[in-house]
mmCIF file of C-alpha atoms in Angstrom:
data_model
loop_
_atom_site.group_PDB
_atom_site.id
_atom_site.type_symbol
_atom_site.label_atom_id
_atom_site.label_comp_id
_atom_site.label_asym_id
_atom_site.label_seq_id
_atom_site.Cartn_x
_atom_site.Cartn_y
_atom_site.Cartn_z
ATOM 1 C CA MET C 1098 -0.118 -0.040 0.136
ATOM 2 C CA GLY C 1099 1.247 3.471 -0.905
ATOM 3 C CA PHE C 1100 1.812 6.251 1.487
ATOM 4 C CA SER C 1101 -1.250 8.275 0.209
ATOM 5 C CA ALA C 1102 -3.370 5.217 0.199
ATOM 6 C CA PHE C 1103 -2.238 4.592 3.833
ATOM 7 C CA VAL C 1104 -3.243 8.164 4.888
ATOM 8 C CA ARG C 1105 -6.562 7.794 3.201
ATOM 9 C CA THR C 1106 -7.525 4.772 5.109
ATOM 10 C CA PHE C 1107 -7.766 7.115 8.086
ATOM 11 C CA ILE C 1108 -10.312 9.290 6.043
ATOM 12 C CA SER C 1109 -13.962 8.402 5.445
ATOM 13 C CA SER C 1110 -14.520 8.933 1.887
ATOM 14 C CA SER C 1111 -29.526 21.884 3.043
ATOM 15 C CA GLN C 1112 -29.511 24.599 4.434
ATOM 16 C CA VAL C 1113 -29.911 25.214 8.058
ATOM 17 C CA CYS C 1114 -32.357 27.500 9.681
ATOM 18 C CA VAL C 1115 -30.460 29.450 12.349
ATOM 19 C CA GLN C 1116 -32.257 30.145 15.626
ATOM 20 C CA ARG C 1117 -30.773 33.233 17.219
ATOM 21 C CA ALA C 1118 -31.337 34.195 20.830
ATOM 22 C CA VAL C 1119 -32.383 37.804 21.407
ATOM 23 C CA GLY C 1120 -29.176 38.655 23.205
ATOM 24 C CA VAL C 1121 -27.114 37.207 20.390
ATOM 25 C CA ARG C 1122 -29.094 39.180 17.797
ATOM 26 C CA ALA C 1123 -28.535 42.304 19.518
ATOM 27 C CA ALA C 1124 -24.877 41.897 19.960
ATOM 28 C CA CYS C 1125 -24.511 40.909 16.373
ATOM 29 C CA GLU C 1126 -26.386 44.108 15.237
ATOM 30 C CA GLU C 1127 -24.164 46.244 17.502
ATOM 31 C CA MET C 1128 -20.988 44.582 16.197
ATOM 32 C CA LYS C 1129 -22.241 44.682 12.632
ATOM 33 C CA THR C 1130 -21.783 40.897 12.021
ATOM 34 C CA THR C 1131 -23.194 39.633 8.789
ATOM 35 C CA VAL C 1132 -24.696 36.111 8.457
ATOM 36 C CA LEU C 1133 -24.590 35.080 4.922
ATOM 37 C CA ARG C 1134 -26.308 31.871 3.720
ATOM 38 C CA LEU C 1135 -24.227 30.171 0.894
ATOM 39 C CA LEU C 1136 -26.566 28.692 -1.698
ATOM 40 C CA GLN C 1137 -25.675 24.964 -2.384
ATOM 41 C CA GLN C 1138 -23.355 24.540 -5.551
ATOM 42 C CA PRO C 1139 -22.455 21.536 -7.398
ATOM 43 C CA PRO C 1140 -19.040 20.138 -6.148
ATOM 44 C CA ALA C 1141 -17.119 21.699 -8.933
ATOM 45 C CA GLY C 1142 -19.637 24.218 -9.775
ATOM 46 C CA PRO C 1143 -19.077 28.029 -10.326
ATOM 47 C CA LEU C 1144 -19.947 30.726 -7.733
ATOM 48 C CA SER C 1145 -22.958 32.048 -9.647
ATOM 49 C CA PRO C 1146 -23.376 35.839 -10.046
ATOM 50 C CA SER C 1147 -27.145 35.472 -10.678
ATOM 51 C CA ALA C 1148 -28.522 33.745 -7.563
ATOM 52 C CA GLY C 1149 -29.544 36.948 -5.720
ATOM 53 C CA LYS C 1150 -28.088 38.875 -2.775
ATOM 54 C CA HIS C 1151 -26.839 35.685 -1.060
ATOM 55 C CA ASP C 1152 -25.307 34.042 -4.146
ATOM 56 C CA GLY C 1153 -21.780 32.784 -3.980
ATOM 57 C CA LEU C 1154 -20.201 35.736 -5.657
ATOM 58 C CA HIS C 1155 -21.728 38.326 -3.324
ATOM 59 C CA ILE C 1156 -20.665 36.127 -0.242
ATOM 60 C CA LEU C 1157 -17.309 35.704 -1.664
ATOM 61 C CA ASN C 1158 -16.650 39.378 -2.110
ATOM 62 C CA SER C 1159 -18.106 40.317 1.284
ATOM 63 C CA THR C 1160 -15.838 37.695 2.932
ATOM 64 C CA VAL C 1161 -12.744 38.833 1.082
ATOM 65 C CA LYS C 1162 -13.431 42.493 2.025
ATOM 66 C CA ALA C 1163 -13.751 41.514 5.687
ATOM 67 C CA LEU C 1164 -10.420 39.566 5.472
ATOM 68 C CA LYS C 1165 -8.582 42.331 3.756
ATOM 69 C CA ASP C 1166 -9.910 44.696 6.477
ATOM 70 C CA GLY C 1167 -8.171 42.520 9.111
ATOM 71 C CA GLN C 1168 -11.223 40.879 10.435
ATOM 72 C CA VAL C 1169 -11.984 37.397 11.448
ATOM 73 C CA VAL C 1170 -14.735 35.394 9.592
ATOM 74 C CA ALA C 1171 -16.405 32.056 10.046
ATOM 75 C CA VAL C 1172 -16.326 29.700 7.030
ATOM 76 C CA PRO C 1173 -17.448 26.142 6.097
ATOM 77 C CA THR C 1174 -14.737 23.636 5.070
ATOM 78 C CA ASP C 1175 -14.786 20.122 3.977
ATOM 79 C CA THR C 1176 -14.806 18.864 7.644
ATOM 80 C CA ILE C 1177 -15.938 21.426 10.165
ATOM 81 C CA TYR C 1178 -16.717 25.220 10.452
ATOM 82 C CA GLY C 1179 -13.570 27.239 10.909
ATOM 83 C CA LEU C 1180 -12.329 30.669 11.846
ATOM 84 C CA ALA C 1181 -10.160 32.377 9.352
ATOM 85 C CA CYS C 1182 -8.212 35.539 8.958
ATOM 86 C CA LEU C 1183 -5.248 36.640 6.936
ATOM 87 C CA ALA C 1184 -2.231 34.612 7.940
ATOM 88 C CA GLN C 1185 0.038 37.592 7.135
ATOM 89 C CA ASN C 1186 -1.820 39.993 9.311
ATOM 90 C CA SER C 1187 -0.492 39.832 12.915
ATOM 91 C CA GLU C 1188 -3.270 41.879 14.569
ATOM 92 C CA ALA C 1189 -5.948 39.565 13.023
ATOM 93 C CA ILE C 1190 -4.031 36.445 14.442
ATOM 94 C CA LYS C 1191 -4.364 38.119 17.801
ATOM 95 C CA ARG C 1192 -8.020 38.300 17.214
ATOM 96 C CA VAL C 1193 -8.453 34.753 16.538
ATOM 97 C CA TYR C 1194 -6.727 33.663 19.656
ATOM 98 C CA ASN C 1195 -8.837 36.180 21.695
ATOM 99 C CA ILE C 1196 -11.992 34.957 20.254
ATOM 100 C CA LYS C 1197 -11.316 31.305 20.873
ATOM 101 C CA GLY C 1198 -9.684 31.947 24.210
ATOM 102 C CA ARG C 1199 -6.937 29.725 22.900
ATOM 103 C CA ASN C 1200 -3.551 29.240 24.432
ATOM 104 C CA GLY C 1201 -1.042 31.207 22.608
ATOM 105 C CA ASN C 1202 1.325 28.160 22.301
ATOM 106 C CA LYS C 1203 -1.100 26.245 20.385
ATOM 107 C CA PRO C 1204 -0.548 26.716 16.552
ATOM 108 C CA LEU C 1205 -2.909 27.719 13.735
ATOM 109 C CA ALA C 1206 -2.860 26.126 10.424
ATOM 110 C CA ILE C 1207 -2.788 27.969 7.021
ATOM 111 C CA CYS C 1208 -5.074 27.338 4.243
ATOM 112 C CA VAL C 1209 -4.277 27.981 0.491
ATOM 113 C CA GLY C 1210 -6.102 27.553 -2.791
ATOM 114 C CA GLU C 1211 -3.582 25.743 -4.855
ATOM 115 C CA ILE C 1212 -0.744 23.160 -4.345
ATOM 116 C CA GLN C 1213 1.717 25.666 -5.893
ATOM 117 C CA ASP C 1214 0.912 28.036 -3.142
ATOM 118 C CA ILE C 1215 2.318 25.578 -0.573
ATOM 119 C CA TYR C 1216 5.889 26.251 -1.973
ATOM 120 C CA LYS C 1217 5.649 29.903 -1.222
ATOM 121 C CA TYR C 1218 5.122 29.484 2.327
ATOM 122 C CA CYS C 1219 6.700 26.063 3.176
ATOM 123 C CA LYS C 1220 9.762 24.037 2.520
ATOM 124 C CA VAL C 1221 8.569 20.987 0.744
ATOM 125 C CA VAL C 1222 10.462 17.729 1.107
ATOM 126 C CA VAL C 1223 8.111 15.245 -0.723
ATOM 127 C CA LYS C 1224 7.245 14.833 -4.339
ATOM 128 C CA GLU C 1225 4.480 17.033 -5.825
ATOM 129 C CA GLU C 1226 2.591 13.903 -6.846
ATOM 130 C CA LEU C 1227 2.049 13.111 -3.201
ATOM 131 C CA LEU C 1228 0.688 16.565 -2.519
ATOM 132 C CA GLU C 1229 -1.722 16.053 -5.514
ATOM 133 C CA ASP C 1230 -2.856 12.906 -4.249
ATOM 134 C CA LEU C 1231 -3.683 14.098 -0.825
ATOM 135 C CA LEU C 1232 -5.023 17.536 -1.637
ATOM 136 C CA PRO C 1233 -7.460 19.006 -1.822
ATOM 137 C CA GLY C 1234 -9.059 16.942 0.915
ATOM 138 C CA PRO C 1235 -9.523 16.678 4.593
ATOM 139 C CA VAL C 1236 -5.920 16.377 5.372
ATOM 140 C CA THR C 1237 -3.529 18.752 7.129
ATOM 141 C CA LEU C 1238 0.147 18.408 6.077
ATOM 142 C CA VAL C 1239 2.697 19.547 8.630
ATOM 143 C CA LEU C 1240 5.620 21.116 6.883
ATOM 144 C CA GLU C 1241 8.568 23.399 7.605
ATOM 145 C CA ARG C 1242 7.612 26.894 7.308
ATOM 146 C CA SER C 1243 9.538 29.255 4.896
ATOM 147 C CA GLU C 1244 10.793 32.734 5.736
ATOM 148 C CA THR C 1245 7.878 34.137 3.571
ATOM 149 C CA LEU C 1246 5.321 33.239 6.096
ATOM 150 C CA ASN C 1247 4.459 35.728 8.787
ATOM 151 C CA ALA C 1248 6.879 35.389 11.677
ATOM 152 C CA ASP C 1249 4.050 36.062 14.316
ATOM 153 C CA LEU C 1250 2.080 33.171 13.204
ATOM 154 C CA ASN C 1251 3.183 30.215 15.502
ATOM 155 C CA PRO C 1252 6.512 31.904 16.454
ATOM 156 C CA PHE C 1253 7.251 29.086 18.906
ATOM 157 C CA THR C 1254 7.743 26.508 16.028
ATOM 158 C CA LYS C 1255 9.414 26.100 12.647
ATOM 159 C CA LEU C 1256 6.586 23.863 11.419
ATOM 160 C CA VAL C 1257 3.039 24.806 10.168
ATOM 161 C CA GLY C 1258 0.164 22.868 9.099
ATOM 162 C CA VAL C 1259 -1.252 23.349 5.589
ATOM 163 C CA ARG C 1260 -4.715 22.707 4.246
ATOM 164 C CA ILE C 1261 -6.503 22.886 0.836
ATOM 165 C CA PRO C 1262 -10.084 21.848 1.675
ATOM 166 C CA ASP C 1263 -12.078 20.153 -0.830
ATOM 167 C CA HIS C 1264 -14.660 22.908 -0.665
ATOM 168 C CA PRO C 1265 -15.258 25.101 -3.754
ATOM 169 C CA PHE C 1266 -15.935 28.330 -1.653
ATOM 170 C CA MET C 1267 -12.831 27.968 0.513
ATOM 171 C CA ARG C 1268 -10.650 27.359 -2.478
ATOM 172 C CA ARG C 1269 -12.063 30.251 -4.312
ATOM 173 C CA LEU C 1270 -11.762 32.430 -1.181
ATOM 174 C CA CYS C 1271 -8.169 31.630 -0.866
ATOM 175 C CA GLN C 1272 -7.500 32.201 -4.636
ATOM 176 C CA VAL C 1273 -9.114 35.592 -4.619
ATOM 177 C CA CYS C 1274 -7.331 36.677 -1.339
ATOM 178 C CA ASP C 1275 -4.154 35.643 -3.084
ATOM 179 C CA GLU C 1276 -2.437 34.906 0.240
ATOM 180 C CA PRO C 1277 -2.757 32.283 2.953
ATOM 181 C CA LEU C 1278 -5.474 32.302 5.431
ATOM 182 C CA ALA C 1279 -4.742 31.257 9.213
ATOM 183 C CA LEU C 1280 -7.550 28.630 10.039
ATOM 184 C CA THR C 1281 -8.682 27.044 13.130
ATOM 185 C CA SER C 1282 -11.845 25.459 14.369
ATOM 186 C CA ALA C 1283 -14.956 27.607 14.960
ATOM 187 C CA ASN C 1284 -15.408 26.988 18.617
ATOM 188 C CA VAL C 1285 -14.090 28.090 22.113
ATOM 189 C CA SER C 1286 -10.955 26.343 22.895
ATOM 190 C CA THR C 1287 -11.426 22.924 24.569
ATOM 191 C CA GLN C 1288 -15.108 22.719 23.378
ATOM 192 C CA ALA C 1289 -16.211 20.423 20.399
ATOM 193 C CA SER C 1290 -15.723 21.152 16.855
ATOM 194 C CA THR C 1291 -18.839 22.689 14.980
ATOM 195 C CA VAL C 1292 -20.547 21.554 11.957
ATOM 196 C CA ALA C 1293 -23.407 23.957 11.759
ATOM 197 C CA VAL C 1294 -23.396 27.677 12.415
ATOM 198 C CA HIS C 1295 -25.695 27.691 15.155
ATOM 199 C CA GLU C 1296 -23.225 25.619 17.244
ATOM 200 C CA PHE C 1297 -20.930 28.421 17.512
ATOM 201 C CA GLU C 1298 -23.612 31.188 17.866
ATOM 202 C CA ASP C 1299 -21.886 32.663 20.962
ATOM 203 C CA LEU C 1300 -18.916 33.670 18.849
ATOM 204 C CA TRP C 1301 -20.945 35.485 16.060
ATOM 205 C CA PRO C 1302 -20.734 38.998 17.897
ATOM 206 C CA SER C 1303 -16.942 38.752 17.504
ATOM 207 C CA LEU C 1304 -16.951 37.868 14.004
ATOM 208 C CA SER C 1305 -17.332 40.286 10.934
ATOM 209 C CA VAL C 1306 -18.907 37.607 8.571
ATOM 210 C CA VAL C 1307 -20.373 34.273 9.164
ATOM 211 C CA VAL C 1308 -20.737 32.222 6.060
ATOM 212 C CA ASP C 1309 -23.559 29.603 6.494
ATOM 213 C CA GLY C 1310 -22.882 26.642 4.147
ATOM 214 C CA GLY C 1311 -25.393 24.535 5.724
ATOM 215 C CA PRO C 1312 -24.895 21.508 8.043
ATOM 216 C CA ILE C 1313 -21.703 19.611 7.283
ATOM 217 C CA GLY C 1314 -22.512 16.293 8.898
ATOM 218 C CA ASP C 1315 -21.637 15.003 12.324
ATOM 219 C CA GLN C 1316 -19.364 12.321 10.890
ATOM 220 C CA SER C 1317 -16.756 14.988 9.993
ATOM 221 C CA ARG C 1318 -16.602 16.625 13.652
ATOM 222 C CA LEU C 1319 -13.161 14.960 14.103
ATOM 223 C CA GLY C 1320 -11.646 17.441 11.707
ATOM 224 C CA SER C 1321 -8.882 16.595 9.205
ATOM 225 C CA THR C 1322 -6.315 13.963 9.319
ATOM 226 C CA VAL C 1323 -2.832 15.609 10.464
ATOM 227 C CA VAL C 1324 0.358 14.221 8.874
ATOM 228 C CA ASP C 1325 3.799 15.443 9.618
ATOM 229 C CA LEU C 1326 5.759 15.400 6.259
ATOM 230 C CA SER C 1327 8.504 17.803 7.609
ATOM 231 C CA VAL C 1328 11.411 15.232 7.579
ATOM 232 C CA PRO C 1329 12.603 13.894 4.222
ATOM 233 C CA GLY C 1330 11.788 10.160 3.878
ATOM 234 C CA ARG C 1331 9.613 9.948 6.978
ATOM 235 C CA TYR C 1332 6.053 10.604 7.916
ATOM 236 C CA GLN C 1333 3.989 10.510 11.000
ATOM 237 C CA ILE C 1334 0.137 10.581 11.404
ATOM 238 C CA ILE C 1335 -0.340 12.893 14.381
ATOM 239 C CA ARG C 1336 -4.059 12.814 14.254
ATOM 240 C CA SER C 1337 -6.595 10.548 12.405
ATOM 241 C CA GLY C 1338 -9.706 12.647 11.445
ATOM 242 C CA TRP C 1339 -12.619 12.195 9.205
#
């Protein structure tokens, strides 16, 4: 069995009505949080400009603007809901940690849109064919970071986790931003990962945009499989996920 096939043995393989408490609604209005419902798209389909004010293009542009303004947003991925900001923006990274109540010694992953982007921010010591076999997909690859990546992102380690989610909106978001996103689970630290936007409703007032892509499915709550590929000729599965 090849390495990529071995990794994939750890990986298995609508719209939601959001009930908002009065206190959360008032806080969201005060903080100008925008909750946008992403219309369902075919797996490889385009982000249509003709589906109305909540179409993919409108949501994409709103989310990109929030990120470029240094804000934190909530987004759907192929596994769980995540919090994202620009990885090269140090102040935005601090906001993510504050929102989650996360220990500053716990790293954030980065998310990019294309495999070639990985080479800009990481030192890759495996064949590109392996990357192409694993990504996009529910896998986080741990690689050595390059000098191009923001030094304030995970300054306590030379490694960084990299994702290319198998999700058309997330890939397009990264492509349009044209820089990596810092990505972590949309939950308060130590609490369970979330697979629907109402599950992290308490975080909405701290976010600029919440992209509602519908319920993802409880089977993916474990998140991505994490594989360390930072050492030439070696690999280690750090966490088995969905």
